[in-house]
C-alpha positions as a Python dict, from the first residue, in 0.01 Angstrom:
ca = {
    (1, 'X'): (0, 0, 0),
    (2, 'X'): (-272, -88, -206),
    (3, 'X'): (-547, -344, -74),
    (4, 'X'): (-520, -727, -180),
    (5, 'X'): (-778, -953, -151),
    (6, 'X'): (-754, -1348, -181),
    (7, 'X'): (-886, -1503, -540),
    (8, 'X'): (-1133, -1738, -548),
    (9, 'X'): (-900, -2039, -556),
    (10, 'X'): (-699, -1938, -263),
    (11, 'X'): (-1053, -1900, -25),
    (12, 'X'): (-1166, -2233, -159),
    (13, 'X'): (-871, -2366, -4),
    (14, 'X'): (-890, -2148, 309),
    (15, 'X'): (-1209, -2274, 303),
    (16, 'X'): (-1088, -2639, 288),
    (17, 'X'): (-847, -2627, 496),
    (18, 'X'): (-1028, -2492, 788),
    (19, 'X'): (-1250, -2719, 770),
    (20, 'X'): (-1551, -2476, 692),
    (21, 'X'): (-1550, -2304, 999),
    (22, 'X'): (-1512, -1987, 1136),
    (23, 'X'): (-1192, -1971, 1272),
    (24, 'X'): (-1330, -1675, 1560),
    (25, 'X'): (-1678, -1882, 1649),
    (26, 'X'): (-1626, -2211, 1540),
    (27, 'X'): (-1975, -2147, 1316),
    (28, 'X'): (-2018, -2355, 1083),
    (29, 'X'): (-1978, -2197, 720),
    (30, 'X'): (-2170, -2432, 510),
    (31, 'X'): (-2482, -2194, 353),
    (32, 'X'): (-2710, -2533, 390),
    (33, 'X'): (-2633, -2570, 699),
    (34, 'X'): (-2749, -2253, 833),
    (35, 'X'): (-2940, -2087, 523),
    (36, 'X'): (-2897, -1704, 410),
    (37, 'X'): (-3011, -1436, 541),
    (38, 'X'): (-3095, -1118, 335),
    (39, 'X'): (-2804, -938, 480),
    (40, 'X'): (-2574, -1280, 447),
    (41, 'X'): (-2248, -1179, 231),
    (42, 'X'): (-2035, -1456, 108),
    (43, 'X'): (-1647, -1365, 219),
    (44, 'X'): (-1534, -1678, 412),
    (45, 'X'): (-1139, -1541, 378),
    (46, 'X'): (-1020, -1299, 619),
    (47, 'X'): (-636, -1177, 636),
    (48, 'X'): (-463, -1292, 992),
    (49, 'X'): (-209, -988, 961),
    (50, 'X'): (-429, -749, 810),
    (51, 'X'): (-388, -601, 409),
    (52, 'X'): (-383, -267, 556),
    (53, 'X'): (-85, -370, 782),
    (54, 'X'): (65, -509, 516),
    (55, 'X'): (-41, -877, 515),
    (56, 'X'): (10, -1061, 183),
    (57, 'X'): (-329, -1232, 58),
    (58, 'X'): (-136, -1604, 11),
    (59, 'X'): (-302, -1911, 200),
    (60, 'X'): (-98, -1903, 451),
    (61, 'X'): (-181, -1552, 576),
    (62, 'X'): (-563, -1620, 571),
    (63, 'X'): (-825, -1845, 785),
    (64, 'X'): (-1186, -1903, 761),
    (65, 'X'): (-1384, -1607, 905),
    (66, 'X'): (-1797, -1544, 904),
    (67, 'X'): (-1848, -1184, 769),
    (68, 'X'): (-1995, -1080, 1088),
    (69, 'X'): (-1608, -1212, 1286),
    (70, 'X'): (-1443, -1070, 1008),
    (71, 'X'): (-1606, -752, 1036),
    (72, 'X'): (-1623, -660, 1402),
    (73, 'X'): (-1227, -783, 1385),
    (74, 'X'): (-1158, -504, 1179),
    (75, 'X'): (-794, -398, 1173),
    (76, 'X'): (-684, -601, 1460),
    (77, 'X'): (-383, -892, 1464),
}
């Protein structure tokens, strides 16, 4: 199965809808809050039941992850 990743609208409202936080830390999202870092990647959507496992990329399938949750997650449920 080819990988699917969410489009810009459907993170905004990820993004929205959890509130800008990390759903796995509770971190706050918001770049002014916090400020970038020079290895800081922007990718505030990660899949609750994995792409790879085939997980759709709609809303409803998605939360609001940091990169650094999203990555050490990996391929988990």
């Amino acid at each position: 199965m080819a990988r699917t990743n969410f489009s810009d609208e459907q993170r905004a409202e990820i993004f929205m809808l959890d509130r800008a936080a990390c759903s796995y830390s509770g971190r706050s999202l918001w770049i002014a809050d916090y400020g970038i870092d020079p290895g800081y990647q922007i990718d505030w959507a990660d899949h609750i039941v994995p792409a790879s496992r085939g997980g759709k990329s709609i809303v409803e399938n998605g939360v609001a992850a940091s990169w650094l949750h999203n990555y050490l997650r990996g391929n988990g449920r």
